[in-house]
Amino acid sequence: MIFTVDPSSPVPLFEQLAASVRSELGRGLAAGERLPAARDLASSLEVNIHTVLRAYQLLRDEGLVDLRRGRGAVVTAQAAGYSPVTAIVTQLVTEATRLGLDQDSVISLVRKEFAS
Amino acid sequence: MIFTVDPSSPVPLFEQLAASVRSELGRGLAAGERLPAARDLASSLEVNIHTVLRAYQLLRDEGLVDLRRGRGAVVTAQAAGYSPVTAIVTQLVTEATRLGLDQDSVISLVRKEFAS
DNA sequence: ATATTGTTCTATTACTAATAGAACAAGTGC
DNA sequence: GCACTTGTTCTATTAGTAATAGAACAATAT
């Protein structure tokens, strides 16, 4: 469970960290597991504890973790099926279908966009 | 050719405007056509001319328009391939990246949506 | 020539990110 | 019960960016 941030990126640190946690949610990180204590993670990432807590609170607002004093940040059950991009994917496929683009064409566009 | 911005949105005005132009590129706005003069658009949107010019310069950096003094902002030939689907794909990949989802995860979601 | 239109420059204001330190409160574990 | 852990809240400072404003400039169009 390794989280990273890049201080030289224009993306805010707390957003980078939240993104890093979400990324782990799709892999090994399961419901009930604990994230590192904010003070520990802040120390190892060399960022302020407030920055870590802001990322945690963002994830809490999204329903991905529970925060409790003394216990820390715990991955929720609903975090497993969480996908905020689903709405956009639905819109994309609807529009593509309307214009006569098939699955492979769309996936090709996605790959190209990721590569750019 | 109607462009809009929402001053109450947390998204920067120049980014909103660039997104609005990109959206039009897929619908009706063809290569060689001129965008409104920055001063005119700034006036009608009630934003600063510098804000409009920043959006235009962003679009120029993306290769979607050419900027020339006296002539204004002209849609490039390359922009023609910028379909509504491309716009949505850009939005999708941007959002996915922000949330820490990688290419394979996104493509998996697209396949699932096509299958449904 | 003159008007149009983007470019560049300085400057100000407002907002946000990130940091820092301290005190506090709720939960854990012996 | 008591010490420890860990998130919460508060004030404060610094740095960076968005947006605005105004002016002068330079290339292009008509």
Coordinates of C-alpha atoms (C1' of nucleotides) in Angstrom, one line a residue:
Chain A
M1 CA 0.0 0.0 0.0
I2 CA 2.2 2.8 -1.3
F3 CA 1.0 6.3 -1.8
T4 CA 2.8 8.9 -3.7
V5 CA 2.7 12.6 -4.5
D6 CA 4.7 14.8 -6.8
P7 CA 5.4 18.3 -5.3
S8 CA 6.4 19.6 -8.7
S9 CA 3.0 18.8 -10.2
P10 CA 0.5 21.6 -10.7
V11 CA -2.2 19.3 -9.2
P12 CA -2.8 20.1 -5.6
L13 CA -1.1 17.6 -3.2
F14 CA -4.3 16.7 -1.4
E15 CA -5.9 15.8 -4.7
Q16 CA -2.9 13.8 -5.8
L17 CA -3.0 11.9 -2.6
A18 CA -6.8 11.2 -2.8
A19 CA -6.2 10.0 -6.4
S20 CA -3.5 7.7 -5.2
V21 CA -5.8 6.2 -2.6
R22 CA -8.6 5.8 -5.1
S23 CA -6.2 4.0 -7.3
E24 CA -5.4 1.5 -4.6
L25 CA -9.1 1.0 -3.9
G26 CA -9.3 -0.6 -7.3
R27 CA -6.5 -3.0 -6.5
G28 CA -5.5 -4.6 -3.2
L29 CA -7.2 -2.2 -0.8
A30 CA -10.4 -3.9 0.5
A31 CA -13.3 -2.8 2.6
G32 CA -12.4 -2.7 6.3
E33 CA -8.7 -2.0 5.8
R34 CA -7.1 0.9 7.4
L35 CA -5.2 3.7 5.7
P36 CA -2.0 4.9 7.4
A37 CA -2.5 7.4 10.3
A38 CA -2.4 10.9 8.9
R39 CA 0.6 11.9 11.0
D40 CA 2.6 8.9 9.8
L41 CA 1.7 9.3 6.1
A42 CA 2.4 13.1 6.3
S43 CA 5.8 12.2 7.8
S44 CA 6.7 9.6 5.2
L45 CA 5.5 11.8 2.3
E46 CA 7.1 14.9 3.8
V47 CA 3.9 16.9 3.6
N48 CA 1.9 18.6 6.3
I49 CA -0.6 16.5 8.3
H50 CA -3.3 19.0 7.3
T51 CA -2.7 18.1 3.7
V52 CA -3.1 14.4 4.3
L53 CA -6.2 15.0 6.4
R54 CA -7.7 17.1 3.7
A55 CA -7.3 14.2 1.2
Y56 CA -8.9 11.8 3.8
Q57 CA -11.8 14.2 4.3
L58 CA -12.3 14.4 0.6
L59 CA -12.5 10.6 0.4
R60 CA -14.9 10.6 3.3
D61 CA -17.1 13.1 1.5
E62 CA -17.1 10.7 -1.4
G63 CA -18.1 7.8 0.9
L64 CA -14.9 5.9 0.3
V65 CA -13.6 5.9 3.8
D66 CA -14.9 6.3 7.4
L67 CA -12.9 8.6 9.7
R68 CA -12.9 8.2 13.4
R69 CA -10.6 9.5 16.1
G70 CA -8.4 6.9 17.6
R71 CA -9.1 4.4 14.8
G72 CA -8.1 6.3 11.7
A73 CA -9.4 6.0 8.1
V74 CA -11.1 2.8 7.3
V75 CA -12.2 1.8 3.8
T76 CA -16.1 1.5 3.5
A77 CA -18.0 -1.4 2.1
Q78 CA -19.5 0.9 -0.7
A79 CA -16.0 1.9 -1.8
A80 CA -15.7 -1.3 -3.8
G81 CA -18.3 -0.3 -6.4
Y82 CA -17.4 3.3 -6.5
S83 CA -16.8 4.8 -9.9
P84 CA -17.4 8.5 -10.5
V85 CA -16.5 8.1 -14.1
T86 CA -19.4 5.8 -14.8
A87 CA -21.7 8.7 -15.7
I88 CA -19.2 10.0 -18.3
V89 CA -18.7 6.5 -19.7
T90 CA -22.4 6.2 -20.2
Q91 CA -22.6 9.6 -22.0
L92 CA -19.6 8.6 -24.1
V93 CA -21.1 5.3 -25.3
T94 CA -24.5 6.9 -26.0
E95 CA -23.0 9.6 -28.1
A96 CA -20.6 7.2 -29.9
T97 CA -23.5 4.8 -30.7
R98 CA -25.5 7.7 -32.1
L99 CA -22.7 8.6 -34.4
G100 CA -22.1 5.1 -35.5
L101 CA -18.8 4.5 -33.8
D102 CA -18.2 0.9 -32.5
Q103 CA -16.5 -0.3 -29.4
D104 CA -13.1 -0.7 -30.9
S105 CA -13.1 2.8 -32.3
V106 CA -14.0 4.3 -29.0
I107 CA -11.4 2.3 -27.1
S108 CA -8.9 3.4 -29.7
L109 CA -9.7 7.0 -29.0
V110 CA -9.4 6.4 -25.3
R111 CA -5.9 4.8 -25.7
K112 CA -4.8 7.7 -27.9
E113 CA -6.0 10.2 -25.3
F114 CA -4.2 8.4 -22.5
A115 CA -1.1 8.4 -24.6
S116 CA -1.2 12.2 -25.2
Chain B
M1 CA -22.1 29.8 -32.0
I2 CA -22.9 30.5 -28.3
F3 CA -20.2 30.3 -25.6
T4 CA -21.0 30.3 -22.0
V5 CA -19.2 30.5 -18.6
D6 CA -20.5 30.2 -15.1
P7 CA -18.8 32.6 -12.7
S8 CA -20.0 30.6 -9.7
S9 CA -18.2 27.5 -10.8
P10 CA -14.9 26.5 -9.1
V11 CA -13.6 25.8 -12.6
P12 CA -11.5 28.7 -13.8
L13 CA -13.3 30.9 -16.4
F14 CA -10.6 30.5 -19.0
E15 CA -10.9 26.7 -18.8
Q16 CA -14.7 26.8 -19.0
L17 CA -14.5 29.0 -22.1
A18 CA -12.0 26.7 -23.7
A19 CA -14.2 23.7 -23.0
S20 CA -17.2 25.6 -24.4
V21 CA -15.3 26.3 -27.7
R22 CA -14.1 22.6 -27.9
S23 CA -17.7 21.6 -27.5
E24 CA -18.7 23.7 -30.5
L25 CA -15.9 22.3 -32.6
G26 CA -17.8 19.1 -32.8
R27 CA -21.0 20.7 -33.8
G28 CA -21.1 23.2 -36.7
L29 CA -17.8 25.0 -36.0
A30 CA -15.7 24.1 -39.0
A31 CA -12.1 24.6 -40.1
G32 CA -11.4 28.2 -41.3
E33 CA -14.2 29.7 -39.3
R34 CA -13.4 32.6 -37.0
L35 CA -14.1 32.8 -33.3
P36 CA -15.5 36.1 -32.0
A37 CA -12.8 38.8 -31.4
A38 CA -11.5 38.5 -27.9
R39 CA -12.7 42.0 -27.0
D40 CA -16.2 41.3 -28.3
L41 CA -16.5 38.0 -26.5
A42 CA -15.2 39.4 -23.3
S43 CA -17.7 42.1 -23.5
S44 CA -20.7 39.8 -24.1
L45 CA -19.6 37.3 -21.5
E46 CA -18.8 40.1 -19.1
V47 CA -15.3 38.9 -18.4
N48 CA -11.9 40.4 -18.9
I49 CA -10.3 40.4 -22.3
H50 CA -7.3 38.7 -20.8
T51 CA -9.4 35.8 -19.6
V52 CA -10.8 35.3 -23.1
L53 CA -7.3 35.5 -24.6
R54 CA -6.0 33.0 -22.1
A55 CA -8.7 30.5 -23.3
Y56 CA -7.8 31.2 -26.9
Q57 CA -4.1 30.7 -26.2
L58 CA -4.9 27.4 -24.5
L59 CA -6.7 26.3 -27.6
R60 CA -3.8 27.4 -29.7
D61 CA -1.4 25.3 -27.6
E62 CA -3.7 22.4 -28.3
G63 CA -3.6 23.1 -32.0
L64 CA -7.3 23.8 -32.4
V65 CA -7.0 27.4 -33.5
D66 CA -4.6 29.8 -35.1
L67 CA -4.2 33.2 -33.6
R68 CA -3.1 36.2 -35.7
R69 CA -3.3 39.9 -35.0
G70 CA -5.9 41.6 -37.2
R71 CA -7.4 38.3 -38.2
G72 CA -8.4 36.8 -34.8
A73 CA -8.8 33.2 -33.8
V74 CA -9.4 30.8 -36.7
V75 CA -10.3 27.1 -36.4
T76 CA -7.5 24.9 -37.8
A77 CA -7.8 22.0 -40.2
Q78 CA -6.6 19.6 -37.5
A79 CA -9.5 20.7 -35.3
A80 CA -12.0 19.2 -37.8
G81 CA -11.3 15.8 -36.4
Y82 CA -12.3 17.0 -33.0
S83 CA -15.7 15.3 -32.8
P84 CA -18.1 15.5 -29.8
V85 CA -16.9 12.0 -29.0
T86 CA -13.4 13.2 -28.8
A87 CA -14.4 15.9 -26.5
I88 CA -16.1 13.4 -24.2
V89 CA -13.1 11.1 -24.3
T90 CA -10.9 14.0 -23.3
Q91 CA -13.2 14.7 -20.4
L92 CA -13.3 11.1 -19.4
V93 CA -9.6 10.6 -19.4
T94 CA -9.1 13.9 -17.6
E95 CA -11.5 12.9 -14.9
A96 CA -10.2 9.3 -14.7
T97 CA -6.6 10.5 -14.3
R98 CA -7.7 13.0 -11.6
L99 CA -9.3 10.1 -9.7
G100 CA -6.3 7.8 -10.1
L101 CA -7.9 5.3 -12.6
D102 CA -5.5 3.9 -15.2
Q103 CA -6.1 3.1 -18.9
D104 CA -7.1 -0.5 -18.4
S105 CA -9.6 0.4 -15.7
V106 CA -11.3 2.9 -18.0
I107 CA -11.3 0.6 -21.0
S108 CA -12.9 -2.1 -18.8
L109 CA -15.7 0.3 -17.9
V110 CA -16.2 1.2 -21.5
R111 CA -16.5 -2.5 -22.6
K112 CA -18.9 -3.1 -19.8
E113 CA -21.1 -0.1 -20.9
F114 CA -21.1 -1.3 -24.5
A115 CA -22.2 -4.7 -23.4
S116 CA -25.1 -3.4 -21.4
Chain C
dA1 C1' -4.1 55.1 -44.1
dT2 C1' -7.1 53.4 -40.7
dA3 C1' -9.4 50.1 -38.1
dT4 C1' -9.1 45.6 -36.2
dT5 C1' -7.1 42.3 -33.3
dG6 C1' -3.9 39.7 -30.8
dT7 C1' 0.6 40.6 -27.7
dT8 C1' 3.0 42.3 -24.0
dC9 C1' 3.6 44.9 -19.8
dT10 C1' 2.7 46.5 -15.0
dA11 C1' -0.3 46.4 -11.2
dT12 C1' -4.0 45.1 -7.9
dT13 C1' -7.4 42.1 -5.6
dA14 C1' -9.3 37.7 -4.1
dC15 C1' -9.0 33.0 -3.4
dT16 C1' -6.8 28.6 -2.6
dA17 C1' -3.0 25.4 -1.3
dA18 C1' 0.3 24.3 1.9
dT19 C1' 2.6 24.9 5.9
dA20 C1' 3.0 25.5 11.1
dG21 C1' 1.8 24.9 15.9
dA22 C1' -1.3 24.3 19.5
dA23 C1' -5.2 22.6 22.0
dC24 C1' -9.0 19.5 22.0
dA25 C1' -12.0 15.1 21.7
dA26 C1' -13.2 10.5 20.8
dG27 C1' -11.7 6.1 20.4
dT28 C1' -8.2 2.0 21.4
dG29 C1' -5.6 -1.1 24.3
dC30 C1' -3.4 -2.6 28.4
Chain D
dG1 C1' -8.8 3.8 34.9
dC2 C1' -5.1 5.6 32.3
dA3 C1' -1.9 6.3 28.7
dC4 C1' -1.7 6.4 23.9
dT5 C1' -3.4 7.0 19.3
dT6 C1' -5.7 9.6 15.9
dG7 C1' -8.8 12.7 13.8
dT8 C1' -10.9 17.6 14.7
dT9 C1' -10.7 22.4 15.2
dC10 C1' -8.5 26.8 15.6
dT11 C1' -5.5 30.8 14.4
dA12 C1' -1.8 32.3 11.4
dT13 C1' 1.5 32.9 7.6
dT14 C1' 3.4 32.3 3.0
dA15 C1' 3.3 31.3 -1.9
dG16 C1' 1.0 30.7 -6.1
dT17 C1' -2.9 31.5 -9.4
dA18 C1' -7.2 33.5 -11.4
dA19 C1' -9.3 37.5 -12.7
dT20 C1' -9.4 42.1 -13.3
dA21 C1' -7.8 46.8 -15.1
dG22 C1' -5.4 49.9 -18.1
dA23 C1' -2.1 51.1 -21.3
dA24 C1' 1.0 50.7 -25.2
dC25 C1' 2.5 47.9 -29.0
dA26 C1' 2.6 45.1 -33.5
dA27 C1' 0.8 42.5 -37.2
dT28 C1' -3.0 41.9 -40.3
dA29 C1' -7.1 43.2 -42.9
dT30 C1' -9.8 46.4 -45.7

